[in-house]
Amino acid sequence: MELANYRREYLQGGLRRNSLPDNPLSLFETWMQQAVAANLEDPTAMVVGTVDERGQPYQRIVLLKHVDERGFVFYTNMGSRKASQLAQNPRISLLFPWHGLERQVHVTGQVERLSTLDVMKYFSSRPKDSQIGAWVSHQSSRISARGVLEGKFLEMKQKFANGEVPLPSFWGGFRVKFDSVEFWQGGANRLHDRFLYQREQDGWSIDRLAP
Ligand SMILES: Cc1cc2nc3c(=O)[nH]c(=O)nc-3n(C[C@H](O)[C@H](O)[C@H](O)COP(=O)(O)O)c2cc1C
């Protein structure tokens, strides 16, 4: 298998300065709707980048659960590696790899923790088994075998058999207050379109970047 031979042309469309909205959120929402309409797998999946105290970057996929003017929202375990890194350094990077549409969107910003009320609202909307799953896993900690998780799941399923599953104190979410959003659309002959929005005092600057 010669990896260097895997390449293709990107021909689905272009992005022009005069078609861009003033606010990146509105273009993001249009692209998200198109990603859903195109039946991309996991259209809400984003690669989340954080750094540890040595400046070592880490990435993992997380699902976007909400977005509005205030930011991009995701949920996770507050004892996890990403949450400890974000507690030290709230700077974060999000990447939506919509390559089925020959697109990617890159967001930078800083996180704030969601209120317990917001977390509670989302947690109570999850299927019961997912709620129980949240109780089972102390995300990113070392475990000896899968059986530990399965045993704990059964134990928790019995414990919460009747009534609501309470919100675990270690479960929470973040809102990414975004200060830049870059849209990438593949183009023929590697002449891709890239536009970078950066937050300014009142509004957004927009620059075309070389591909
Ligand atoms: C498609 C997909 C969706 C995921 N969604 C989430 C999510 O919404 N929240 C989450 O904490 N982890 C999610 N994960 C697991 C993370 O990628 C990661 O393994 C976990 O959060 C632990 O990361 P950390 O040790 O860097 O904190 C998802 C993984 C995949 C592949």
CSV table of C-alpha atoms and ligand atoms in Angstrom, one decimal:
chain,number,residue,atom,x,y,z
A,1,MET,CA,0.0,0.0,0.0
A,2,GLU,CA,1.6,3.3,-1.1
A,3,LEU,CA,0.0,6.0,1.0
A,4,ALA,CA,1.5,8.7,-1.1
A,5,ASN,CA,-0.7,7.6,-4.0
A,6,TYR,CA,-4.0,8.4,-2.1
A,7,ARG,CA,-5.1,11.7,-3.4
A,8,ARG,CA,-8.1,13.2,-5.1
A,9,GLU,CA,-9.3,16.5,-6.6
A,10,TYR,CA,-11.7,18.6,-4.6
A,11,LEU,CA,-14.4,19.8,-7.0
A,12,GLN,CA,-17.6,20.2,-5.0
A,13,GLY,CA,-17.7,23.9,-4.8
A,14,GLY,CA,-16.0,27.2,-3.9
A,15,LEU,CA,-16.3,29.9,-1.3
A,16,ARG,CA,-16.3,33.6,-2.4
A,17,ARG,CA,-15.8,36.7,-0.3
A,18,ASN,CA,-19.0,38.3,-1.5
A,19,SER,CA,-21.1,35.3,-0.4
A,20,LEU,CA,-19.8,35.4,3.2
A,21,PRO,CA,-22.1,36.6,6.0
A,22,ASP,CA,-20.7,39.2,8.5
A,23,ASN,CA,-20.9,36.7,11.3
A,24,PRO,CA,-19.2,33.3,11.3
A,25,LEU,CA,-21.9,31.7,13.3
A,26,SER,CA,-24.4,32.0,10.5
A,27,LEU,CA,-22.0,30.4,8.0
A,28,PHE,CA,-21.2,27.6,10.6
A,29,GLU,CA,-24.9,26.9,11.0
A,30,THR,CA,-25.5,26.7,7.2
A,31,TRP,CA,-22.6,24.3,6.9
A,32,MET,CA,-23.8,22.2,9.8
A,33,GLN,CA,-27.2,22.0,8.2
A,34,GLN,CA,-25.6,20.9,4.9
A,35,ALA,CA,-23.4,18.3,6.7
A,36,VAL,CA,-26.6,16.8,8.3
A,37,ALA,CA,-28.5,17.0,5.0
A,38,ALA,CA,-25.6,15.2,3.2
A,39,ASN,CA,-25.9,12.3,5.7
A,40,LEU,CA,-22.3,12.7,6.8
A,41,GLU,CA,-21.5,10.3,9.6
A,42,ASP,CA,-21.4,12.0,13.0
A,43,PRO,CA,-21.8,15.5,11.5
A,44,THR,CA,-21.6,17.0,15.1
A,45,ALA,CA,-18.3,15.2,15.8
A,46,MET,CA,-15.4,17.6,16.4
A,47,VAL,CA,-11.8,17.1,17.2
A,48,VAL,CA,-11.0,19.0,20.4
A,49,GLY,CA,-7.5,20.1,21.0
A,50,THR,CA,-6.1,21.1,24.5
A,51,VAL,CA,-2.6,21.4,25.9
A,52,ASP,CA,-1.1,20.0,29.0
A,53,GLU,CA,1.2,22.0,31.4
A,54,ARG,CA,4.2,21.3,29.2
A,55,GLY,CA,2.5,22.6,26.1
A,56,GLN,CA,2.0,19.1,24.7
A,57,PRO,CA,-1.1,19.1,22.6
A,58,TYR,CA,-3.8,16.4,22.9
A,59,GLN,CA,-6.8,15.8,20.7
A,60,ARG,CA,-9.9,13.7,20.9
A,61,ILE,CA,-13.3,13.6,19.2
A,62,VAL,CA,-16.3,15.0,21.2
A,63,LEU,CA,-19.9,15.7,20.1
A,64,LEU,CA,-21.1,19.3,19.7
A,65,LYS,CA,-24.4,19.5,21.6
A,66,HIS,CA,-25.4,23.1,21.1
A,67,VAL,CA,-24.1,26.3,19.5
A,68,ASP,CA,-25.2,29.9,19.6
A,69,GLU,CA,-23.7,33.4,19.9
A,70,ARG,CA,-22.3,32.5,23.3
A,71,GLY,CA,-20.3,29.6,22.1
A,72,PHE,CA,-20.0,25.9,21.2
A,73,VAL,CA,-21.2,23.5,23.9
A,74,PHE,CA,-20.0,20.0,24.7
A,75,TYR,CA,-20.3,17.6,27.7
A,76,THR,CA,-17.7,15.5,29.4
A,77,ASN,CA,-16.4,14.0,32.6
A,78,MET,CA,-14.9,16.8,34.7
A,79,GLY,CA,-12.3,14.3,36.1
A,80,SER,CA,-11.0,13.5,32.6
A,81,ARG,CA,-7.7,14.4,31.2
A,82,LYS,CA,-9.2,17.1,28.9
A,83,ALA,CA,-11.0,18.7,31.8
A,84,SER,CA,-7.9,18.9,34.0
A,85,GLN,CA,-6.0,20.4,31.1
A,86,LEU,CA,-8.7,23.0,30.5
A,87,ALA,CA,-8.7,23.8,34.2
A,88,GLN,CA,-5.0,24.8,33.9
A,89,ASN,CA,-5.3,26.4,30.4
A,90,PRO,CA,-8.8,27.2,29.1
A,91,ARG,CA,-7.5,27.7,25.5
A,92,ILE,CA,-9.1,25.2,23.2
A,93,SER,CA,-9.2,24.4,19.5
A,94,LEU,CA,-12.2,22.6,17.7
A,95,LEU,CA,-12.1,21.1,14.3
A,96,PHE,CA,-15.0,19.8,12.2
A,97,PRO,CA,-13.6,17.4,9.6
A,98,TRP,CA,-16.4,17.5,7.1
A,99,HIS,CA,-14.4,15.9,4.3
A,100,GLY,CA,-17.4,14.3,2.7
A,101,LEU,CA,-18.2,17.9,1.7
A,102,GLU,CA,-14.6,18.8,1.1
A,103,ARG,CA,-14.8,21.1,4.1
A,104,GLN,CA,-13.3,21.8,7.5
A,105,VAL,CA,-14.0,24.4,10.1
A,106,HIS,CA,-11.5,25.3,12.7
A,107,VAL,CA,-12.5,27.3,15.8
A,108,THR,CA,-10.2,28.7,18.5
A,109,GLY,CA,-11.3,30.2,21.9
A,110,GLN,CA,-11.5,29.7,25.6
A,111,VAL,CA,-13.8,27.6,27.7
A,112,GLU,CA,-16.1,28.4,30.5
A,113,ARG,CA,-17.8,25.7,32.6
A,114,LEU,CA,-21.5,25.3,32.1
A,115,SER,CA,-23.8,26.0,35.0
A,116,THR,CA,-25.2,23.0,36.9
A,117,LEU,CA,-28.6,23.9,35.7
A,118,ASP,CA,-27.5,23.7,32.0
A,119,VAL,CA,-25.7,20.4,32.6
A,120,MET,CA,-28.8,19.0,34.5
A,121,LYS,CA,-31.1,20.0,31.6
A,122,TYR,CA,-28.9,18.1,29.1
A,123,PHE,CA,-28.2,15.1,31.3
A,124,SER,CA,-31.9,14.6,31.9
A,125,SER,CA,-32.5,14.5,28.1
A,126,ARG,CA,-30.1,11.6,27.7
A,127,PRO,CA,-31.3,7.9,27.4
A,128,LYS,CA,-31.3,6.2,30.8
A,129,ASP,CA,-28.5,3.8,29.9
A,130,SER,CA,-26.3,6.7,28.9
A,131,GLN,CA,-27.0,8.4,32.2
A,132,ILE,CA,-26.0,5.2,34.0
A,133,GLY,CA,-22.9,4.9,31.8
A,134,ALA,CA,-21.8,8.4,33.0
A,135,TRP,CA,-21.9,7.0,36.6
A,136,VAL,CA,-19.8,4.0,35.6
A,137,SER,CA,-16.8,5.6,34.0
A,138,HIS,CA,-14.2,7.7,35.7
A,139,GLN,CA,-13.0,8.9,32.3
A,140,SER,CA,-9.3,8.8,31.6
A,141,SER,CA,-8.4,6.9,34.8
A,142,ARG,CA,-6.5,3.6,34.5
A,143,ILE,CA,-8.6,0.4,34.8
A,144,SER,CA,-7.5,-3.2,34.9
A,145,ALA,CA,-10.1,-4.8,32.6
A,146,ARG,CA,-13.4,-4.2,30.7
A,147,GLY,CA,-15.2,-6.4,33.3
A,148,VAL,CA,-14.7,-3.7,35.8
A,149,LEU,CA,-16.9,-1.4,33.7
A,150,GLU,CA,-19.5,-4.0,32.9
A,151,GLY,CA,-19.8,-5.0,36.6
A,152,LYS,CA,-20.2,-1.4,37.7
A,153,PHE,CA,-22.8,-0.8,34.9
A,154,LEU,CA,-24.9,-3.7,36.3
A,155,GLU,CA,-24.5,-2.5,39.8
A,156,MET,CA,-25.6,1.1,38.9
A,157,LYS,CA,-28.5,-0.2,36.7
A,158,GLN,CA,-29.8,-2.0,39.8
A,159,LYS,CA,-29.2,1.0,42.1
A,160,PHE,CA,-31.1,3.4,39.8
A,161,ALA,CA,-33.7,0.8,38.6
A,162,ASN,CA,-36.5,2.9,40.0
A,163,GLY,CA,-36.9,6.6,39.3
A,164,GLU,CA,-34.5,9.2,37.9
A,165,VAL,CA,-30.8,8.8,37.5
A,166,PRO,CA,-29.2,11.7,39.5
A,167,LEU,CA,-26.5,13.9,37.9
A,168,PRO,CA,-23.1,12.7,38.9
A,169,SER,CA,-21.1,15.5,40.5
A,170,PHE,CA,-18.1,14.7,38.3
A,171,TRP,CA,-20.1,15.2,35.0
A,172,GLY,CA,-20.3,18.5,33.3
A,173,GLY,CA,-19.8,20.6,30.2
A,174,PHE,CA,-18.0,23.5,28.6
A,175,ARG,CA,-18.9,26.4,26.4
A,176,VAL,CA,-16.2,27.5,24.0
A,177,LYS,CA,-16.3,31.3,23.7
A,178,PHE,CA,-14.9,31.6,20.2
A,179,ASP,CA,-12.5,34.3,19.0
A,180,SER,CA,-11.6,32.9,15.5
A,181,VAL,CA,-13.4,30.6,13.0
A,182,GLU,CA,-11.7,29.5,9.8
A,183,PHE,CA,-13.7,27.9,6.9
A,184,TRP,CA,-11.9,25.7,4.4
A,185,GLN,CA,-13.5,24.6,1.2
A,186,GLY,CA,-11.5,22.3,-1.2
A,187,GLY,CA,-10.8,23.6,-4.7
A,188,ALA,CA,-9.5,22.2,-8.0
A,189,ASN,CA,-5.7,22.0,-8.4
A,190,ARG,CA,-5.2,22.5,-4.7
A,191,LEU,CA,-6.4,26.1,-4.9
A,192,HIS,CA,-8.6,25.7,-1.9
A,193,ASP,CA,-10.7,28.6,-0.4
A,194,ARG,CA,-9.9,29.6,3.2
A,195,PHE,CA,-11.5,32.4,5.1
A,196,LEU,CA,-10.5,33.4,8.6
A,197,TYR,CA,-13.0,35.3,10.8
A,198,GLN,CA,-11.4,37.0,13.9
A,199,ARG,CA,-13.4,38.7,16.6
A,200,GLU,CA,-12.9,42.5,16.9
A,201,GLN,CA,-14.2,45.2,19.3
A,202,ASP,CA,-17.5,45.3,17.5
A,203,GLY,CA,-17.9,42.6,14.9
A,204,TRP,CA,-15.6,40.3,12.9
A,205,SER,CA,-12.7,40.8,10.5
A,206,ILE,CA,-12.6,38.5,7.5
A,207,ASP,CA,-9.4,37.5,5.7
A,208,ARG,CA,-8.8,35.2,2.8
A,209,LEU,CA,-5.8,32.9,3.6
A,210,ALA,CA,-3.6,31.2,1.0
A,211,PRO,CA,-4.3,27.5,0.8
B,1,LIG,C1,-17.6,9.7,17.8
B,1,LIG,C2,-17.1,10.0,19.2
B,1,LIG,C3,-17.9,10.8,20.0
B,1,LIG,C4,-17.4,11.1,21.3
B,1,LIG,N1,-18.1,12.0,22.1
B,1,LIG,C5,-17.7,12.3,23.3
B,1,LIG,C6,-18.3,13.3,24.1
B,1,LIG,O1,-19.4,13.9,23.6
B,1,LIG,N2,-17.8,13.6,25.3
B,1,LIG,C7,-16.7,13.0,25.8
B,1,LIG,O2,-16.3,13.3,26.9
B,1,LIG,N3,-16.1,12.0,25.1
B,1,LIG,C8,-16.5,11.7,23.8
B,1,LIG,N4,-15.8,10.8,23.1
B,1,LIG,C9,-14.6,10.1,23.7
B,1,LIG,C10,-13.4,11.0,23.6
B,1,LIG,O3,-12.9,11.0,22.2
B,1,LIG,C11,-12.3,10.7,24.6
B,1,LIG,O4,-11.8,9.4,24.4
B,1,LIG,C12,-12.7,10.9,26.0
B,1,LIG,O5,-13.5,12.1,26.2
B,1,LIG,C13,-11.5,11.0,26.9
B,1,LIG,O6,-10.6,12.0,26.5
B,1,LIG,P1,-9.5,12.6,27.5
B,1,LIG,O7,-8.8,11.5,28.2
B,1,LIG,O8,-8.5,13.3,26.6
B,1,LIG,O9,-10.2,13.5,28.5
B,1,LIG,C14,-16.2,10.5,21.8
B,1,LIG,C15,-15.5,9.7,20.9
B,1,LIG,C16,-15.9,9.4,19.6
B,1,LIG,C17,-15.1,8.6,18.7
